[in-house]
Coordinates of C-alpha atoms and ligand atoms in Angstrom, one line a residue:
M1 CA 45.0 -25.8 -44.9
A2 CA 42.3 -23.2 -45.8
F3 CA 43.2 -20.3 -48.1
P4 CA 46.0 -18.5 -46.1
K5 CA 45.1 -15.3 -44.4
F6 CA 48.0 -12.8 -44.7
H7 CA 48.1 -9.9 -42.3
S8 CA 46.0 -6.9 -43.5
S9 CA 49.1 -4.7 -43.5
S10 CA 51.1 -7.1 -45.5
C11 CA 52.4 -5.9 -48.9
A12 CA 54.3 -9.1 -49.6
L13 CA 54.4 -10.3 -53.2
I14 CA 53.0 -13.7 -52.1
K15 CA 49.9 -12.0 -50.8
K16 CA 49.5 -10.1 -54.1
Y17 CA 49.8 -13.0 -56.4
L18 CA 48.4 -16.0 -54.5
T19 CA 44.7 -16.0 -55.6
P20 CA 42.2 -18.6 -54.3
G21 CA 42.2 -20.3 -57.7
L22 CA 46.0 -20.6 -57.8
Y23 CA 46.0 -21.8 -54.2
E24 CA 43.5 -24.6 -55.0
Q25 CA 45.7 -25.7 -57.9
L26 CA 48.9 -25.8 -55.7
A27 CA 47.9 -26.6 -52.2
F28 CA 48.1 -30.4 -52.4
L29 CA 51.3 -30.6 -54.4
K30 CA 54.5 -31.9 -52.9
T31 CA 58.1 -31.8 -54.3
G32 CA 60.1 -34.9 -54.5
T33 CA 61.4 -34.3 -51.0
G34 CA 58.0 -33.5 -49.6
F35 CA 58.1 -29.6 -49.6
T36 CA 54.7 -27.9 -49.8
L37 CA 53.3 -24.5 -50.5
E38 CA 52.1 -24.3 -46.9
A39 CA 55.7 -24.6 -45.7
A40 CA 57.0 -22.2 -48.3
I41 CA 54.8 -19.3 -47.2
Q42 CA 55.2 -19.6 -43.4
S43 CA 57.7 -16.7 -43.2
G44 CA 55.3 -14.4 -45.2
L45 CA 52.4 -15.4 -43.0
K46 CA 54.3 -14.8 -39.7
N47 CA 56.1 -11.6 -40.9
P48 CA 53.7 -9.0 -42.2
D49 CA 56.6 -6.8 -43.3
S50 CA 58.0 -9.5 -45.7
H51 CA 58.7 -8.2 -49.2
I52 CA 58.1 -11.4 -51.0
G53 CA 57.2 -13.9 -48.2
I54 CA 58.1 -17.2 -49.8
Y55 CA 61.1 -19.6 -49.6
A56 CA 62.1 -22.6 -51.7
G57 CA 62.7 -25.9 -49.9
D58 CA 64.6 -27.6 -52.8
A59 CA 65.4 -27.2 -56.4
H60 CA 62.1 -28.9 -57.5
T61 CA 60.1 -26.1 -55.7
Y62 CA 61.0 -23.7 -58.6
S63 CA 59.4 -25.9 -61.3
L64 CA 56.5 -27.4 -59.3
F65 CA 55.3 -24.1 -57.9
S66 CA 56.3 -22.0 -60.9
A67 CA 52.7 -20.7 -61.3
I68 CA 53.1 -18.7 -58.1
L69 CA 56.9 -18.2 -58.1
D70 CA 57.2 -16.9 -61.7
P71 CA 55.1 -13.8 -61.2
I72 CA 57.0 -13.1 -58.0
I73 CA 60.3 -13.5 -59.8
H74 CA 59.2 -11.2 -62.6
A75 CA 58.1 -8.6 -60.2
Y76 CA 61.1 -8.7 -57.9
H77 CA 63.9 -9.0 -60.6
S78 CA 62.1 -6.7 -63.1
V79 CA 62.5 -9.3 -65.8
E80 CA 60.3 -10.1 -68.8
E81 CA 58.2 -13.3 -68.8
T82 CA 60.8 -14.8 -71.2
F83 CA 63.6 -14.2 -68.7
T84 CA 66.6 -16.4 -68.7
H85 CA 69.8 -16.7 -66.7
R86 CA 72.9 -15.0 -68.2
P87 CA 75.9 -17.3 -67.3
D88 CA 79.0 -15.2 -68.3
I89 CA 81.3 -14.6 -65.3
D90 CA 84.5 -13.1 -66.7
Q91 CA 87.0 -11.3 -64.6
T92 CA 87.0 -7.5 -64.8
N93 CA 89.6 -4.8 -64.8
L94 CA 87.8 -1.7 -63.6
S95 CA 89.6 1.3 -62.0
P96 CA 89.3 1.6 -58.1
L97 CA 86.3 3.8 -57.3
D98 CA 87.7 6.0 -54.5
P99 CA 91.5 5.9 -54.5
D100 CA 91.7 8.7 -51.9
K101 CA 89.7 6.5 -49.5
R102 CA 87.4 9.4 -48.6
F103 CA 84.0 7.6 -49.0
I104 CA 84.3 3.8 -49.6
L105 CA 85.0 1.8 -46.4
S106 CA 84.8 -1.7 -47.9
S107 CA 83.8 -3.8 -51.0
R108 CA 82.2 -7.2 -50.9
V109 CA 80.9 -9.7 -53.4
R110 CA 79.1 -12.9 -52.5
V111 CA 77.3 -15.7 -54.3
A112 CA 74.9 -18.2 -52.9
R113 CA 75.1 -21.9 -53.9
N114 CA 73.2 -25.0 -52.9
L115 CA 74.3 -28.6 -53.6
K116 CA 72.5 -30.5 -56.2
E117 CA 70.0 -33.2 -55.0
I118 CA 70.0 -32.0 -51.3
S119 CA 67.1 -30.0 -49.8
F120 CA 67.7 -26.4 -49.1
P121 CA 68.1 -25.1 -45.5
C122 CA 64.5 -24.5 -44.7
H123 CA 63.6 -28.1 -45.5
I124 CA 66.9 -30.0 -44.9
T125 CA 67.2 -32.9 -42.5
S126 CA 70.0 -32.8 -39.9
Q127 CA 71.6 -35.8 -41.6
D128 CA 71.8 -34.0 -44.9
R129 CA 73.1 -30.8 -43.2
I130 CA 76.0 -32.9 -41.8
Q131 CA 76.6 -34.2 -45.4
V132 CA 76.7 -30.7 -46.8
E133 CA 79.3 -29.7 -44.2
H134 CA 81.3 -32.8 -44.9
L135 CA 81.3 -32.2 -48.7
V136 CA 82.1 -28.5 -48.4
S137 CA 84.9 -28.9 -45.8
K138 CA 86.5 -31.6 -48.0
A139 CA 86.3 -29.4 -51.1
V140 CA 88.1 -26.5 -49.4
Q141 CA 91.0 -28.6 -48.0
D142 CA 93.2 -27.8 -51.0
M143 CA 91.9 -24.3 -51.6
P144 CA 94.7 -22.0 -53.0
G145 CA 95.7 -19.2 -50.6
E146 CA 95.5 -21.5 -47.5
G147 CA 92.9 -21.1 -44.8
H148 CA 91.0 -23.2 -42.5
Y149 CA 87.5 -24.4 -41.8
L150 CA 86.0 -23.6 -38.4
P151 CA 83.0 -25.8 -37.5
F152 CA 80.4 -24.3 -35.1
T153 CA 79.1 -27.6 -33.8
G154 CA 79.7 -27.9 -30.1
L155 CA 80.7 -24.2 -29.6
S156 CA 79.1 -22.7 -26.5
P157 CA 76.8 -19.6 -26.8
S158 CA 79.5 -17.5 -25.1
R159 CA 82.2 -18.8 -27.5
M160 CA 79.9 -18.1 -30.4
Q161 CA 79.3 -14.6 -29.2
D162 CA 83.0 -14.0 -28.8
L163 CA 83.7 -15.2 -32.3
L164 CA 80.8 -13.2 -33.6
C165 CA 82.3 -10.0 -32.2
R166 CA 85.5 -10.8 -34.1
K167 CA 83.5 -11.5 -37.2
Q168 CA 84.6 -15.2 -37.3
T169 CA 81.1 -16.6 -37.2
F170 CA 77.7 -15.7 -38.6
P171 CA 74.7 -15.2 -36.4
M172 CA 71.5 -17.2 -36.3
G173 CA 69.2 -16.1 -39.1
D174 CA 66.7 -13.3 -38.7
R175 CA 63.0 -13.8 -37.9
F176 CA 62.2 -14.2 -41.6
Q177 CA 64.6 -17.1 -41.9
D178 CA 63.5 -18.4 -38.5
A179 CA 59.8 -18.6 -39.5
A180 CA 60.9 -20.5 -42.7
G181 CA 62.7 -23.1 -40.6
I182 CA 66.3 -22.2 -41.5
N183 CA 67.5 -21.7 -37.9
R184 CA 66.6 -25.3 -36.8
D185 CA 69.5 -26.9 -34.8
F186 CA 71.7 -23.8 -35.0
P187 CA 74.7 -23.8 -34.7
D188 CA 75.1 -27.5 -35.5
S189 CA 76.7 -28.3 -38.8
R190 CA 77.3 -24.7 -39.6
G191 CA 80.8 -23.2 -40.0
I192 CA 83.1 -20.9 -41.9
F193 CA 86.1 -21.5 -44.1
S194 CA 88.4 -18.4 -44.1
S195 CA 91.5 -17.7 -46.1
L196 CA 94.5 -16.7 -44.0
D197 CA 94.1 -13.0 -44.9
K198 CA 90.3 -13.2 -44.2
K199 CA 89.5 -11.8 -47.6
F200 CA 87.8 -15.0 -48.9
M201 CA 85.2 -16.9 -46.9
I202 CA 82.6 -19.6 -47.3
W203 CA 79.7 -19.7 -44.9
V204 CA 78.3 -23.2 -44.6
N205 CA 74.6 -24.0 -44.0
E206 CA 73.4 -20.5 -43.4
E207 CA 70.5 -19.3 -45.6
D208 CA 71.9 -21.4 -48.5
H209 CA 74.3 -24.4 -48.3
L210 CA 77.2 -22.1 -49.3
R211 CA 77.7 -18.4 -49.2
V212 CA 80.9 -17.7 -51.0
I213 CA 82.3 -14.3 -50.1
S214 CA 85.2 -12.1 -51.2
M215 CA 85.7 -8.8 -49.3
E216 CA 88.3 -6.3 -48.3
S217 CA 88.5 -2.8 -46.9
S218 CA 89.2 -1.1 -50.2
C219 CA 87.4 0.4 -53.2
D220 CA 88.8 -2.1 -55.7
I221 CA 85.7 -4.0 -56.7
S222 CA 87.4 -5.7 -59.6
R223 CA 90.0 -7.2 -57.4
V224 CA 87.4 -8.4 -55.0
F225 CA 85.3 -9.9 -57.8
N226 CA 88.3 -11.6 -59.5
R227 CA 89.2 -13.3 -56.2
L228 CA 85.7 -14.6 -55.9
C229 CA 85.9 -16.0 -59.5
L230 CA 89.1 -17.9 -58.6
G231 CA 87.4 -19.4 -55.5
L232 CA 84.4 -20.4 -57.6
D233 CA 86.6 -22.1 -60.2
H234 CA 88.1 -24.2 -57.4
L235 CA 84.6 -25.2 -56.0
N236 CA 83.1 -25.8 -59.5
T237 CA 85.6 -28.7 -60.1
R238 CA 84.7 -30.3 -56.7
L239 CA 81.0 -29.8 -56.1
E240 CA 77.8 -29.9 -58.1
F241 CA 75.4 -27.1 -57.6
A242 CA 71.6 -26.8 -58.0
F243 CA 71.2 -25.0 -61.3
D244 CA 68.6 -24.5 -64.0
K245 CA 69.2 -23.0 -67.4
K246 CA 66.3 -20.6 -67.0
Y247 CA 66.5 -19.7 -63.3
G248 CA 70.3 -19.9 -62.9
F249 CA 71.6 -21.0 -59.5
L250 CA 68.7 -22.0 -57.3
T251 CA 68.6 -20.5 -53.8
S252 CA 66.4 -20.6 -50.7
C253 CA 65.1 -17.1 -51.3
P254 CA 63.8 -16.4 -54.8
T255 CA 65.3 -12.9 -54.6
N256 CA 68.7 -14.5 -55.0
I257 CA 68.3 -16.8 -58.0
G258 CA 70.1 -16.3 -61.3
T259 CA 73.7 -15.2 -60.6
A260 CA 72.9 -15.5 -56.9
M261 CA 75.3 -12.6 -56.5
R262 CA 75.3 -9.5 -54.4
A263 CA 78.1 -7.1 -55.1
G264 CA 78.3 -3.9 -53.0
V265 CA 80.2 -1.3 -51.1
H266 CA 79.9 0.3 -47.7
I267 CA 80.0 3.9 -48.5
R268 CA 79.8 7.1 -46.3
L269 CA 77.5 9.7 -48.0
K270 CA 77.1 12.6 -45.6
K271 CA 75.6 15.0 -48.2
L272 CA 73.4 12.5 -50.0
E273 CA 72.1 11.3 -46.7
K274 CA 70.4 14.7 -46.4
N275 CA 69.2 14.5 -50.0
P276 CA 67.4 11.1 -50.1
S277 CA 65.4 11.8 -53.2
L278 CA 68.6 12.3 -55.3
L279 CA 70.2 9.2 -53.8
K280 CA 67.1 7.2 -54.5
H281 CA 67.0 8.4 -58.1
L282 CA 70.6 7.4 -58.7
V283 CA 70.2 4.1 -57.0
N284 CA 67.1 3.2 -59.2
Q285 CA 68.8 4.5 -62.4
Y286 CA 71.6 1.9 -62.0
H287 CA 69.4 -0.9 -60.7
L288 CA 71.0 -0.8 -57.2
Q289 CA 69.6 -1.3 -53.8
I290 CA 70.2 0.5 -50.4
R291 CA 70.4 -1.5 -47.3
G292 CA 71.3 -0.4 -43.8
T293 CA 74.8 -0.5 -42.4
G294 CA 74.4 -4.0 -41.0
G295 CA 72.7 -5.5 -44.1
E296 CA 69.1 -6.5 -44.9
K297 CA 66.5 -4.7 -42.8
T298 CA 68.9 -2.7 -40.6
S299 CA 69.2 1.0 -40.3
V300 CA 71.8 3.4 -41.8
E301 CA 74.3 4.5 -39.1
K302 CA 76.6 7.5 -39.3
G303 CA 75.8 8.0 -43.0
V304 CA 77.2 4.6 -44.0
F305 CA 75.1 3.0 -46.6
D306 CA 75.3 -0.6 -48.0
I307 CA 74.8 -0.1 -51.7
S308 CA 74.6 -3.2 -53.9
N309 CA 73.0 -4.7 -57.0
K310 CA 69.2 -5.3 -56.9
Q311 CA 69.0 -7.5 -60.0
R312 CA 70.6 -10.9 -59.9
L313 CA 68.6 -12.6 -62.7
G314 CA 68.7 -11.9 -66.5
V315 CA 71.9 -10.0 -66.0
S316 CA 75.4 -11.6 -65.9
A317 CA 77.8 -11.5 -63.0
T318 CA 80.2 -9.4 -65.0
Q319 CA 77.5 -6.9 -65.9
I320 CA 76.5 -6.6 -62.3
I321 CA 80.0 -5.5 -61.4
E322 CA 80.1 -3.1 -64.3
N323 CA 76.7 -1.6 -63.4
L324 CA 77.8 -1.3 -59.7
H325 CA 81.0 0.5 -60.8
A326 CA 79.0 2.9 -63.0
G327 CA 76.4 3.5 -60.4
I328 CA 78.9 4.2 -57.5
T329 CA 80.9 6.5 -59.8
A330 CA 77.7 8.5 -60.4
I331 CA 76.8 8.6 -56.7
L332 CA 80.4 9.7 -55.8
T333 CA 80.1 12.5 -58.4
A334 CA 76.8 13.7 -56.9
E335 CA 78.2 13.5 -53.3
K336 CA 81.2 15.6 -54.3
K337 CA 79.1 18.2 -56.1
L338 CA 76.9 18.7 -53.1
Ligands
CIR1 C1 61.1 -11.1 -47.2 O1 60.3 -11.6 -47.9 O2 61.2 -9.9 -47.0 C2 62.2 -11.9 -46.6 N1 62.0 -13.3 -46.8 C3 63.6 -11.6 -47.1 C4 63.7 -11.1 -48.6 C5 65.1 -10.7 -49.0 N2 65.9 -11.9 -49.2 C6 67.0 -12.2 -48.5 O3 67.4 -11.5 -47.5 N3 67.6 -13.3 -48.8

């Protein structure tokens, strides 16, 4: 492939850092499972509004293509060149953020995990996808708190739509994931494990092999995080995850490496919605990120913001929860003052 031509309007980090010299050095390399730079950047080439524009096809991608991935990782995660993953994940005991339930609608913490030695979703074979589903559904069989695994294989589009409305499935990935190859064969070998109370879930074969999620309609971020920690303790004794001492947990999207954790709240901010510069200032001060009501690349509806941590690397899971708590406390103080 000739030097890739990114769209003139693209501000993606891949476009910024991929020089012709670097391209020449990397273009003919293949990971142990055959993943190439050409495959990694397809999403960035096809989607000019990509922020980073590159996906990893397996764990080896991070070391083999480190010359291009490291600068992108430094820039996205705002870490020094000497960055390293911070592994501590201790349960927390922080006070609920909004006990009167005036602002916070729900709290959610998720981590991404991929199984060791198996290609990541943009490069996985259908045979390996079946194997991932088999290993995960077996690992959750004796999960504390009961629950059950719902496989999507064989569900008709109308049944999928019905379950989606009831939030019992996840949809096919967006156009960024689609261009990366993540949506191939959807919904085969995908599925969700849910606890009986629906507060703990595992998405199987979505953007990563596992998305482990704890959520509830409350403002008690510590309780949500601690439930996630217990679920991870169970999985850690049954599954081996793709992990690197420096990069932490390895994920499809380099924005997720490190703790691979996103912790956030859905919060209604009617006053701050009209004062976006103050909200932006507070969000930046606490290393947080605003997403739309429906998540990544959606718009804010009825003043409901999704506010979560931006940094996942070089900061521990416990610190992420503490930063989120401090940031949301500051945002609530500002909202009440206005
Ligand atoms: C982009 O480059 O904008 C997309 N590939 C998505 C980046 C954010 N990562 C994510 O949602 N996992």
